[in-house]
């Protein structure tokens, strides 16, 4: 039986990493096969691509940025995600195609339809079964990431991140069946409980769990 593909989205500081880890632990306690991954650095090639973003003083145009993320995504899909789903595993992924639409589309201002098309090409039309959108107001998000070294996206400023957040909310409104938006300014346990509830229903529907 084919597995299940669940992605986590949201602005920096929203708690994606924490919730992926907690959900993975809980699913493993129920003896389900789980693979945790992340974009863009879920494969060795993706790690190399991420390191390009970290080279100081290197200018990267928005379109180049888009191609780099899509290259990492296609590799990730073929090398890790698809094989895991074919083995019947539950794949939890920290960021996927919605990140590109939110950051490079809404954030950088690239044409949304073009970004959509490229996403479709890179993912071979494969979409997550469920996407958890952890929504957090930008001032609160900035407060959470204060003190840690900031990457090129985190340095992009308040207006950029406001556009990214608004983008995420618009994407979620367009696809209510796939995307579950959750207010992330609450205790971790409360948010995680809602995630588990929704995931459990999905696994039942899929016959992965009785
Ligand atoms: P993070 O997932 O650790 O927050 O860092 C990844 C950064 O890369 C984050 O700032 C968002 C950015 N990003 C994009 O701009 N587009 C993408 O498609 C992906 C996957 C990430």
JSON list of C-alpha atoms and ligand atoms in Angstrom, two decimals:
[
{"chain": "A", "resi": 1, "resn": "UNK", "atom": "CA", "xyz": [0.00, 0.00, 0.00]},
{"chain": "A", "resi": 2, "resn": "UNK", "atom": "CA", "xyz": [1.26, 3.47, -0.90]},
{"chain": "A", "resi": 3, "resn": "UNK", "atom": "CA", "xyz": [2.26, 5.63, 2.07]},
{"chain": "A", "resi": 4, "resn": "UNK", "atom": "CA", "xyz": [1.19, 9.11, 2.91]},
{"chain": "A", "resi": 5, "resn": "UNK", "atom": "CA", "xyz": [2.86, 12.46, 2.22]},
{"chain": "A", "resi": 6, "resn": "UNK", "atom": "CA", "xyz": [2.46, 15.22, 4.82]},
{"chain": "A", "resi": 7, "resn": "UNK", "atom": "CA", "xyz": [4.17, 18.60, 4.52]},
{"chain": "A", "resi": 8, "resn": "UNK", "atom": "CA", "xyz": [4.70, 21.39, 7.05]},
{"chain": "A", "resi": 9, "resn": "UNK", "atom": "CA", "xyz": [4.72, 25.00, 5.98]},
{"chain": "A", "resi": 10, "resn": "UNK", "atom": "CA", "xyz": [4.96, 28.41, 7.56]},
{"chain": "A", "resi": 11, "resn": "UNK", "atom": "CA", "xyz": [7.19, 31.39, 8.14]},
{"chain": "A", "resi": 12, "resn": "UNK", "atom": "CA", "xyz": [10.44, 31.07, 10.08]},
{"chain": "A", "resi": 13, "resn": "UNK", "atom": "CA", "xyz": [9.93, 30.59, 13.79]},
{"chain": "A", "resi": 14, "resn": "UNK", "atom": "CA", "xyz": [6.44, 29.07, 13.42]},
{"chain": "A", "resi": 15, "resn": "UNK", "atom": "CA", "xyz": [7.57, 25.74, 14.89]},
{"chain": "A", "resi": 16, "resn": "UNK", "atom": "CA", "xyz": [7.65, 23.40, 11.88]},
{"chain": "A", "resi": 17, "resn": "UNK", "atom": "CA", "xyz": [10.75, 21.53, 13.00]},
{"chain": "A", "resi": 18, "resn": "UNK", "atom": "CA", "xyz": [9.34, 20.90, 16.49]},
{"chain": "A", "resi": 19, "resn": "UNK", "atom": "CA", "xyz": [6.01, 19.66, 15.18]},
{"chain": "A", "resi": 20, "resn": "UNK", "atom": "CA", "xyz": [7.58, 17.36, 12.57]},
{"chain": "A", "resi": 21, "resn": "UNK", "atom": "CA", "xyz": [9.69, 15.78, 15.32]},
{"chain": "A", "resi": 22, "resn": "UNK", "atom": "CA", "xyz": [6.78, 15.37, 17.76]},
{"chain": "A", "resi": 23, "resn": "UNK", "atom": "CA", "xyz": [4.49, 13.91, 15.10]},
{"chain": "A", "resi": 24, "resn": "UNK", "atom": "CA", "xyz": [7.21, 11.50, 13.93]},
{"chain": "A", "resi": 25, "resn": "UNK", "atom": "CA", "xyz": [7.79, 10.27, 17.50]},
{"chain": "A", "resi": 26, "resn": "UNK", "atom": "CA", "xyz": [4.06, 9.71, 18.00]},
{"chain": "A", "resi": 27, "resn": "UNK", "atom": "CA", "xyz": [3.63, 7.83, 14.71]},
{"chain": "A", "resi": 28, "resn": "UNK", "atom": "CA", "xyz": [6.65, 5.63, 15.48]},
{"chain": "A", "resi": 29, "resn": "UNK", "atom": "CA", "xyz": [5.15, 4.75, 18.86]},
{"chain": "A", "resi": 30, "resn": "UNK", "atom": "CA", "xyz": [2.29, 3.28, 16.84]},
{"chain": "A", "resi": 31, "resn": "UNK", "atom": "CA", "xyz": [4.75, 1.20, 14.82]},
{"chain": "A", "resi": 32, "resn": "UNK", "atom": "CA", "xyz": [4.26, 3.14, 11.62]},
{"chain": "A", "resi": 33, "resn": "UNK", "atom": "CA", "xyz": [7.19, 3.57, 9.25]},
{"chain": "A", "resi": 34, "resn": "UNK", "atom": "CA", "xyz": [8.09, 7.26, 9.19]},
{"chain": "A", "resi": 35, "resn": "UNK", "atom": "CA", "xyz": [10.60, 9.25, 7.18]},
{"chain": "A", "resi": 36, "resn": "UNK", "atom": "CA", "xyz": [11.39, 12.81, 8.28]},
{"chain": "A", "resi": 37, "resn": "UNK", "atom": "CA", "xyz": [12.87, 15.13, 5.72]},
{"chain": "A", "resi": 38, "resn": "UNK", "atom": "CA", "xyz": [13.21, 18.78, 4.81]},
{"chain": "A", "resi": 39, "resn": "UNK", "atom": "CA", "xyz": [13.68, 21.08, 1.86]},
{"chain": "A", "resi": 40, "resn": "UNK", "atom": "CA", "xyz": [15.88, 22.19, 0.33]},
{"chain": "A", "resi": 41, "resn": "UNK", "atom": "CA", "xyz": [18.47, 20.03, 2.13]},
{"chain": "A", "resi": 42, "resn": "UNK", "atom": "CA", "xyz": [16.77, 16.61, 2.30]},
{"chain": "A", "resi": 43, "resn": "UNK", "atom": "CA", "xyz": [19.37, 15.04, -0.02]},
{"chain": "A", "resi": 44, "resn": "UNK", "atom": "CA", "xyz": [23.16, 15.50, -0.42]},
{"chain": "A", "resi": 45, "resn": "UNK", "atom": "CA", "xyz": [22.51, 17.54, -3.57]},
{"chain": "A", "resi": 46, "resn": "UNK", "atom": "CA", "xyz": [19.99, 19.66, -1.67]},
{"chain": "A", "resi": 47, "resn": "UNK", "atom": "CA", "xyz": [22.59, 20.28, 1.04]},
{"chain": "A", "resi": 48, "resn": "UNK", "atom": "CA", "xyz": [25.02, 21.48, -1.62]},
{"chain": "A", "resi": 49, "resn": "UNK", "atom": "CA", "xyz": [22.32, 23.76, -3.05]},
{"chain": "A", "resi": 50, "resn": "UNK", "atom": "CA", "xyz": [21.56, 25.18, 0.41]},
{"chain": "A", "resi": 51, "resn": "UNK", "atom": "CA", "xyz": [25.25, 25.91, 0.90]},
{"chain": "A", "resi": 52, "resn": "UNK", "atom": "CA", "xyz": [25.13, 28.13, -2.22]},
{"chain": "A", "resi": 53, "resn": "UNK", "atom": "CA", "xyz": [22.61, 30.35, -0.41]},
{"chain": "A", "resi": 54, "resn": "UNK", "atom": "CA", "xyz": [25.04, 30.65, 2.48]},
{"chain": "A", "resi": 55, "resn": "UNK", "atom": "CA", "xyz": [27.97, 31.97, 0.42]},
{"chain": "A", "resi": 56, "resn": "UNK", "atom": "CA", "xyz": [28.50, 35.49, 1.71]},
{"chain": "A", "resi": 57, "resn": "UNK", "atom": "CA", "xyz": [28.34, 38.33, -0.79]},
{"chain": "A", "resi": 58, "resn": "UNK", "atom": "CA", "xyz": [27.00, 36.20, -3.67]},
{"chain": "A", "resi": 59, "resn": "UNK", "atom": "CA", "xyz": [24.07, 37.87, -5.42]},
{"chain": "A", "resi": 60, "resn": "UNK", "atom": "CA", "xyz": [21.29, 35.44, -6.37]},
{"chain": "A", "resi": 61, "resn": "UNK", "atom": "CA", "xyz": [18.46, 36.73, -8.54]},
{"chain": "A", "resi": 62, "resn": "UNK", "atom": "CA", "xyz": [14.88, 35.69, -7.65]},
{"chain": "A", "resi": 63, "resn": "UNK", "atom": "CA", "xyz": [14.65, 33.51, -10.77]},
{"chain": "A", "resi": 64, "resn": "UNK", "atom": "CA", "xyz": [17.95, 31.77, -9.97]},
{"chain": "A", "resi": 65, "resn": "UNK", "atom": "CA", "xyz": [16.65, 31.24, -6.43]},
{"chain": "A", "resi": 66, "resn": "UNK", "atom": "CA", "xyz": [13.52, 29.65, -7.89]},
{"chain": "A", "resi": 67, "resn": "UNK", "atom": "CA", "xyz": [15.50, 27.26, -10.13]},
{"chain": "A", "resi": 68, "resn": "UNK", "atom": "CA", "xyz": [17.79, 26.24, -7.26]},
{"chain": "A", "resi": 69, "resn": "UNK", "atom": "CA", "xyz": [14.86, 25.34, -4.99]},
{"chain": "A", "resi": 70, "resn": "UNK", "atom": "CA", "xyz": [13.10, 23.46, -7.80]},
{"chain": "A", "resi": 71, "resn": "UNK", "atom": "CA", "xyz": [16.27, 21.53, -8.63]},
{"chain": "A", "resi": 72, "resn": "UNK", "atom": "CA", "xyz": [16.62, 20.50, -4.99]},
{"chain": "A", "resi": 73, "resn": "UNK", "atom": "CA", "xyz": [12.92, 19.55, -4.95]},
{"chain": "A", "resi": 74, "resn": "UNK", "atom": "CA", "xyz": [12.99, 17.30, -8.00]},
{"chain": "A", "resi": 75, "resn": "UNK", "atom": "CA", "xyz": [16.04, 15.47, -6.66]},
{"chain": "A", "resi": 76, "resn": "UNK", "atom": "CA", "xyz": [14.38, 15.11, -3.25]},
{"chain": "A", "resi": 77, "resn": "UNK", "atom": "CA", "xyz": [11.18, 13.78, -4.81]},
{"chain": "A", "resi": 78, "resn": "UNK", "atom": "CA", "xyz": [12.87, 11.13, -6.93]},
{"chain": "A", "resi": 79, "resn": "UNK", "atom": "CA", "xyz": [15.63, 10.14, -4.50]},
{"chain": "A", "resi": 80, "resn": "UNK", "atom": "CA", "xyz": [13.77, 10.13, -1.19]},
{"chain": "A", "resi": 81, "resn": "UNK", "atom": "CA", "xyz": [10.04, 10.94, -1.18]},
{"chain": "A", "resi": 82, "resn": "UNK", "atom": "CA", "xyz": [8.72, 8.68, -3.95]},
{"chain": "A", "resi": 83, "resn": "UNK", "atom": "CA", "xyz": [10.72, 5.60, -2.87]},
{"chain": "A", "resi": 84, "resn": "UNK", "atom": "CA", "xyz": [9.55, 6.03, 0.75]},
{"chain": "A", "resi": 85, "resn": "UNK", "atom": "CA", "xyz": [5.91, 6.36, -0.34]},
{"chain": "A", "resi": 86, "resn": "UNK", "atom": "CA", "xyz": [6.30, 3.29, -2.54]},
{"chain": "A", "resi": 87, "resn": "UNK", "atom": "CA", "xyz": [7.54, 1.38, 0.54]},
{"chain": "A", "resi": 88, "resn": "UNK", "atom": "CA", "xyz": [4.32, 2.42, 2.32]},
{"chain": "A", "resi": 89, "resn": "UNK", "atom": "CA", "xyz": [5.97, 4.88, 4.71]},
{"chain": "A", "resi": 90, "resn": "UNK", "atom": "CA", "xyz": [4.57, 8.11, 6.08]},
{"chain": "A", "resi": 91, "resn": "UNK", "atom": "CA", "xyz": [6.77, 10.94, 4.81]},
{"chain": "A", "resi": 92, "resn": "UNK", "atom": "CA", "xyz": [6.87, 14.14, 6.90]},
{"chain": "A", "resi": 93, "resn": "UNK", "atom": "CA", "xyz": [8.52, 17.01, 5.09]},
{"chain": "A", "resi": 94, "resn": "UNK", "atom": "CA", "xyz": [9.53, 20.37, 6.53]},
{"chain": "A", "resi": 95, "resn": "UNK", "atom": "CA", "xyz": [8.71, 22.66, 3.54]},
{"chain": "A", "resi": 96, "resn": "UNK", "atom": "CA", "xyz": [7.74, 21.67, -0.01]},
{"chain": "A", "resi": 97, "resn": "UNK", "atom": "CA", "xyz": [6.28, 23.33, -3.11]},
{"chain": "A", "resi": 98, "resn": "UNK", "atom": "CA", "xyz": [4.07, 25.78, -1.16]},
{"chain": "A", "resi": 99, "resn": "UNK", "atom": "CA", "xyz": [7.27, 27.34, 0.26]},
{"chain": "A", "resi": 100, "resn": "UNK", "atom": "CA", "xyz": [8.35, 28.26, -3.26]},
{"chain": "A", "resi": 101, "resn": "UNK", "atom": "CA", "xyz": [4.98, 29.78, -4.10]},
{"chain": "A", "resi": 102, "resn": "UNK", "atom": "CA", "xyz": [5.00, 31.73, -0.82]},
{"chain": "A", "resi": 103, "resn": "UNK", "atom": "CA", "xyz": [8.67, 32.87, -0.80]},
{"chain": "A", "resi": 104, "resn": "UNK", "atom": "CA", "xyz": [9.64, 33.20, -4.47]},
{"chain": "A", "resi": 105, "resn": "UNK", "atom": "CA", "xyz": [6.11, 33.98, -5.70]},
{"chain": "A", "resi": 106, "resn": "UNK", "atom": "CA", "xyz": [4.46, 36.17, -3.07]},
{"chain": "A", "resi": 107, "resn": "UNK", "atom": "CA", "xyz": [7.71, 37.17, -1.31]},
{"chain": "A", "resi": 108, "resn": "UNK", "atom": "CA", "xyz": [10.08, 37.89, -4.22]},
{"chain": "A", "resi": 109, "resn": "UNK", "atom": "CA", "xyz": [7.28, 38.87, -6.58]},
{"chain": "A", "resi": 110, "resn": "UNK", "atom": "CA", "xyz": [7.79, 36.25, -9.30]},
{"chain": "A", "resi": 111, "resn": "UNK", "atom": "CA", "xyz": [4.74, 35.48, -11.44]},
{"chain": "A", "resi": 112, "resn": "UNK", "atom": "CA", "xyz": [2.56, 33.11, -9.41]},
{"chain": "A", "resi": 113, "resn": "UNK", "atom": "CA", "xyz": [1.35, 31.10, -12.40]},
{"chain": "A", "resi": 114, "resn": "UNK", "atom": "CA", "xyz": [4.91, 30.59, -13.62]},
{"chain": "A", "resi": 115, "resn": "UNK", "atom": "CA", "xyz": [6.02, 29.45, -10.15]},
{"chain": "A", "resi": 116, "resn": "UNK", "atom": "CA", "xyz": [3.04, 27.09, -10.05]},
{"chain": "A", "resi": 117, "resn": "UNK", "atom": "CA", "xyz": [4.00, 25.64, -13.43]},
{"chain": "A", "resi": 118, "resn": "UNK", "atom": "CA", "xyz": [7.59, 25.09, -12.38]},
{"chain": "A", "resi": 119, "resn": "UNK", "atom": "CA", "xyz": [6.44, 23.51, -9.11]},
{"chain": "A", "resi": 120, "resn": "UNK", "atom": "CA", "xyz": [4.24, 21.18, -11.12]},
{"chain": "A", "resi": 121, "resn": "UNK", "atom": "CA", "xyz": [7.15, 20.26, -13.38]},
{"chain": "A", "resi": 122, "resn": "UNK", "atom": "CA", "xyz": [9.61, 19.66, -10.53]},
{"chain": "A", "resi": 123, "resn": "UNK", "atom": "CA", "xyz": [7.14, 17.55, -8.53]},
{"chain": "A", "resi": 124, "resn": "UNK", "atom": "CA", "xyz": [5.84, 15.67, -11.59]},
{"chain": "A", "resi": 125, "resn": "UNK", "atom": "CA", "xyz": [2.40, 16.86, -10.50]},
{"chain": "A", "resi": 126, "resn": "UNK", "atom": "CA", "xyz": [2.66, 15.08, -7.14]},
{"chain": "A", "resi": 127, "resn": "UNK", "atom": "CA", "xyz": [0.92, 16.93, -4.31]},
{"chain": "A", "resi": 128, "resn": "UNK", "atom": "CA", "xyz": [0.99, 16.34, -0.55]},
{"chain": "A", "resi": 129, "resn": "UNK", "atom": "CA", "xyz": [-1.94, 14.39, 0.93]},
{"chain": "A", "resi": 130, "resn": "UNK", "atom": "CA", "xyz": [-2.00, 16.91, 3.75]},
{"chain": "A", "resi": 131, "resn": "UNK", "atom": "CA", "xyz": [-0.23, 20.20, 4.45]},
{"chain": "A", "resi": 132, "resn": "UNK", "atom": "CA", "xyz": [-0.07, 21.69, 7.93]},
{"chain": "A", "resi": 133, "resn": "UNK", "atom": "CA", "xyz": [0.31, 25.46, 7.74]},
{"chain": "A", "resi": 134, "resn": "UNK", "atom": "CA", "xyz": [1.63, 26.88, 11.00]},
{"chain": "A", "resi": 135, "resn": "UNK", "atom": "CA", "xyz": [0.53, 30.48, 10.94]},
{"chain": "A", "resi": 136, "resn": "UNK", "atom": "CA", "xyz": [2.20, 33.14, 13.04]},
{"chain": "A", "resi": 137, "resn": "UNK", "atom": "CA", "xyz": [2.14, 36.93, 12.89]},
{"chain": "A", "resi": 138, "resn": "UNK", "atom": "CA", "xyz": [5.47, 38.23, 11.64]},
{"chain": "A", "resi": 139, "resn": "UNK", "atom": "CA", "xyz": [6.42, 40.33, 14.70]},
{"chain": "A", "resi": 140, "resn": "UNK", "atom": "CA", "xyz": [5.90, 37.23, 16.88]},
{"chain": "A", "resi": 141, "resn": "UNK", "atom": "CA", "xyz": [7.90, 35.11, 14.42]},
{"chain": "A", "resi": 142, "resn": "UNK", "atom": "CA", "xyz": [10.78, 37.61, 14.44]},
{"chain": "A", "resi": 143, "resn": "UNK", "atom": "CA", "xyz": [10.71, 37.59, 18.22]},
{"chain": "A", "resi": 144, "resn": "UNK", "atom": "CA", "xyz": [11.07, 33.80, 18.23]},
{"chain": "A", "resi": 145, "resn": "UNK", "atom": "CA", "xyz": [14.10, 33.75, 15.90]},
{"chain": "A", "resi": 146, "resn": "UNK", "atom": "CA", "xyz": [15.84, 36.69, 17.60]},
{"chain": "A", "resi": 147, "resn": "UNK", "atom": "CA", "xyz": [19.37, 35.85, 18.66]},
{"chain": "A", "resi": 148, "resn": "UNK", "atom": "CA", "xyz": [20.00, 33.05, 16.17]},
{"chain": "A", "resi": 149, "resn": "UNK", "atom": "CA", "xyz": [22.21, 33.67, 13.10]},
{"chain": "A", "resi": 150, "resn": "UNK", "atom": "CA", "xyz": [19.97, 34.85, 10.27]},
{"chain": "A", "resi": 151, "resn": "UNK", "atom": "CA", "xyz": [20.13, 33.42, 6.73]},
{"chain": "A", "resi": 152, "resn": "UNK", "atom": "CA", "xyz": [19.49, 35.41, 3.56]},
{"chain": "A", "resi": 153, "resn": "UNK", "atom": "CA", "xyz": [15.73, 34.91, 3.81]},
{"chain": "A", "resi": 154, "resn": "UNK", "atom": "CA", "xyz": [15.49, 35.79, 7.47]},
{"chain": "A", "resi": 155, "resn": "UNK", "atom": "CA", "xyz": [17.41, 38.98, 6.71]},
{"chain": "A", "resi": 156, "resn": "UNK", "atom": "CA", "xyz": [14.92, 39.96, 3.99]},
{"chain": "A", "resi": 157, "resn": "UNK", "atom": "CA", "xyz": [12.89, 42.23, 6.25]},
{"chain": "A", "resi": 158, "resn": "UNK", "atom": "CA", "xyz": [9.44, 42.63, 7.65]},
{"chain": "A", "resi": 159, "resn": "UNK", "atom": "CA", "xyz": [7.55, 43.48, 4.43]},
{"chain": "A", "resi": 160, "resn": "UNK", "atom": "CA", "xyz": [8.97, 40.45, 2.63]},
{"chain": "A", "resi": 161, "resn": "UNK", "atom": "CA", "xyz": [7.85, 38.14, 5.41]},
{"chain": "A", "resi": 162, "resn": "UNK", "atom": "CA", "xyz": [4.44, 39.81, 5.60]},
{"chain": "A", "resi": 163, "resn": "UNK", "atom": "CA", "xyz": [3.99, 39.02, 1.89]},
{"chain": "A", "resi": 164, "resn": "UNK", "atom": "CA", "xyz": [5.09, 35.42, 2.49]},
{"chain": "A", "resi": 165, "resn": "UNK", "atom": "CA", "xyz": [2.59, 35.00, 5.33]},
{"chain": "A", "resi": 166, "resn": "UNK", "atom": "CA", "xyz": [-0.24, 36.56, 3.32]},
{"chain": "A", "resi": 167, "resn": "UNK", "atom": "CA", "xyz": [0.71, 34.27, 0.43]},
{"chain": "A", "resi": 168, "resn": "UNK", "atom": "CA", "xyz": [0.50, 31.20, 2.60]},
{"chain": "A", "resi": 169, "resn": "UNK", "atom": "CA", "xyz": [-2.96, 32.22, 3.83]},
{"chain": "A", "resi": 170, "resn": "UNK", "atom": "CA", "xyz": [-4.16, 32.78, 0.26]},
{"chain": "A", "resi": 171, "resn": "UNK", "atom": "CA", "xyz": [-2.82, 29.39, -0.83]},
{"chain": "A", "resi": 172, "resn": "UNK", "atom": "CA", "xyz": [-4.58, 27.76, 2.14]},
{"chain": "A", "resi": 173, "resn": "UNK", "atom": "CA", "xyz": [-7.87, 29.49, 1.31]},
{"chain": "A", "resi": 174, "resn": "UNK", "atom": "CA", "xyz": [-7.67, 28.10, -2.24]},
{"chain": "A", "resi": 175, "resn": "UNK", "atom": "CA", "xyz": [-7.09, 24.52, -1.09]},
{"chain": "A", "resi": 176, "resn": "UNK", "atom": "CA", "xyz": [-9.01, 23.93, 2.15]},
{"chain": "A", "resi": 177, "resn": "UNK", "atom": "CA", "xyz": [-9.16, 20.18, 1.52]},
{"chain": "A", "resi": 178, "resn": "UNK", "atom": "CA", "xyz": [-5.39, 19.77, 1.49]},
{"chain": "A", "resi": 179, "resn": "UNK", "atom": "CA", "xyz": [-4.14, 22.56, 3.73]},
{"chain": "A", "resi": 180, "resn": "UNK", "atom": "CA", "xyz": [-4.90, 22.82, 7.44]},
{"chain": "A", "resi": 181, "resn": "UNK", "atom": "CA", "xyz": [-3.99, 26.27, 8.77]},
{"chain": "A", "resi": 182, "resn": "UNK", "atom": "CA", "xyz": [-3.30, 26.34, 12.51]},
{"chain": "A", "resi": 183, "resn": "UNK", "atom": "CA", "xyz": [-2.60, 29.32, 14.74]},
{"chain": "A", "resi": 184, "resn": "UNK", "atom": "CA", "xyz": [0.94, 28.70, 15.99]},
{"chain": "A", "resi": 185, "resn": "UNK", "atom": "CA", "xyz": [0.90, 31.30, 18.78]},
{"chain": "A", "resi": 186, "resn": "UNK", "atom": "CA", "xyz": [-0.40, 28.69, 21.24]},
{"chain": "A", "resi": 187, "resn": "UNK", "atom": "CA", "xyz": [1.22, 26.07, 23.46]},
{"chain": "A", "resi": 188, "resn": "UNK", "atom": "CA", "xyz": [3.01, 23.39, 21.43]},
{"chain": "A", "resi": 189, "resn": "UNK", "atom": "CA", "xyz": [0.84, 20.61, 22.95]},
{"chain": "A", "resi": 190, "resn": "UNK", "atom": "CA", "xyz": [-2.40, 22.26, 21.80]},
{"chain": "A", "resi": 191, "resn": "UNK", "atom": "CA", "xyz": [-1.16, 22.69, 18.24]},
{"chain": "A", "resi": 192, "resn": "UNK", "atom": "CA", "xyz": [0.31, 19.17, 18.16]},
{"chain": "A", "resi": 193, "resn": "UNK", "atom": "CA", "xyz": [-2.99, 17.67, 19.37]},
{"chain": "A", "resi": 194, "resn": "UNK", "atom": "CA", "xyz": [-4.84, 19.22, 16.42]},
{"chain": "A", "resi": 195, "resn": "UNK", "atom": "CA", "xyz": [-2.16, 17.97, 14.02]},
{"chain": "A", "resi": 196, "resn": "UNK", "atom": "CA", "xyz": [-2.41, 14.42, 15.41]},
{"chain": "A", "resi": 197, "resn": "UNK", "atom": "CA", "xyz": [-6.18, 14.45, 15.18]},
{"chain": "A", "resi": 198, "resn": "UNK", "atom": "CA", "xyz": [-6.12, 15.43, 11.52]},
{"chain": "A", "resi": 199, "resn": "UNK", "atom": "CA", "xyz": [-3.30, 13.02, 10.65]},
{"chain": "A", "resi": 200, "resn": "UNK", "atom": "CA", "xyz": [-5.09, 10.15, 12.35]},
{"chain": "A", "resi": 201, "resn": "UNK", "atom": "CA", "xyz": [-8.20, 10.81, 10.26]},
{"chain": "A", "resi": 202, "resn": "UNK", "atom": "CA", "xyz": [-6.11, 10.87, 7.11]},
{"chain": "A", "resi": 203, "resn": "UNK", "atom": "CA", "xyz": [-4.41, 7.57, 7.97]},
{"chain": "A", "resi": 204, "resn": "UNK", "atom": "CA", "xyz": [-7.80, 5.96, 8.65]},
{"chain": "A", "resi": 205, "resn": "UNK", "atom": "CA", "xyz": [-9.17, 7.16, 5.33]},
{"chain": "A", "resi": 206, "resn": "UNK", "atom": "CA", "xyz": [-6.12, 5.76, 3.58]},
{"chain": "A", "resi": 207, "resn": "UNK", "atom": "CA", "xyz": [-6.44, 2.42, 5.36]},
{"chain": "A", "resi": 208, "resn": "UNK", "atom": "CA", "xyz": [-2.91, 2.87, 6.77]},
{"chain": "A", "resi": 209, "resn": "UNK", "atom": "CA", "xyz": [-4.35, 2.71, 10.25]},
{"chain": "A", "resi": 210, "resn": "UNK", "atom": "CA", "xyz": [-7.54, 0.94, 11.34]},
{"chain": "B", "resi": 1, "resn": "LIG", "atom": "P1", "xyz": [14.13, 26.91, 7.18]},
{"chain": "B", "resi": 1, "resn": "LIG", "atom": "O1", "xyz": [13.24, 25.87, 6.57]},
{"chain": "B", "resi": 1, "resn": "LIG", "atom": "O2", "xyz": [15.18, 26.34, 8.05]},
{"chain": "B", "resi": 1, "resn": "LIG", "atom": "O3", "xyz": [13.35, 28.02, 7.78]},
{"chain": "B", "resi": 1, "resn": "LIG", "atom": "O4", "xyz": [15.01, 27.58, 6.02]},
{"chain": "B", "resi": 1, "resn": "LIG", "atom": "C1", "xyz": [14.83, 27.45, 4.68]},
{"chain": "B", "resi": 1, "resn": "LIG", "atom": "C2", "xyz": [14.79, 28.82, 4.04]},
{"chain": "B", "resi": 1, "resn": "LIG", "atom": "O5", "xyz": [14.65, 28.67, 2.64]},
{"chain": "B", "resi": 1, "resn": "LIG", "atom": "C3", "xyz": [13.60, 29.61, 4.53]},
{"chain": "B", "resi": 1, "resn": "LIG", "atom": "O6", "xyz": [14.00, 30.94, 4.74]},
{"chain": "B", "resi": 1, "resn": "LIG", "atom": "C4", "xyz": [12.65, 29.58, 3.38]},
{"chain": "B", "resi": 1, "resn": "LIG", "atom": "C5", "xyz": [13.53, 29.38, 2.19]},
{"chain": "B", "resi": 1, "resn": "LIG", "atom": "N1", "xyz": [12.87, 28.63, 1.12]},
{"chain": "B", "resi": 1, "resn": "LIG", "atom": "C6", "xyz": [12.41, 29.33, 0.01]},
{"chain": "B", "resi": 1, "resn": "LIG", "atom": "O7", "xyz": [12.57, 30.53, -0.08]},
{"chain": "B", "resi": 1, "resn": "LIG", "atom": "N2", "xyz": [11.81, 28.62, -1.00]},
{"chain": "B", "resi": 1, "resn": "LIG", "atom": "C7", "xyz": [11.67, 27.26, -0.95]},
{"chain": "B", "resi": 1, "resn": "LIG", "atom": "O8", "xyz": [11.12, 26.66, -1.89]},
{"chain": "B", "resi": 1, "resn": "LIG", "atom": "C8", "xyz": [12.14, 26.55, 0.23]},
{"chain": "B", "resi": 1, "resn": "LIG", "atom": "C9", "xyz": [11.99, 25.06, 0.31]},
{"chain": "B", "resi": 1, "resn": "LIG", "atom": "C10", "xyz": [12.74, 27.27, 1.23]}
]
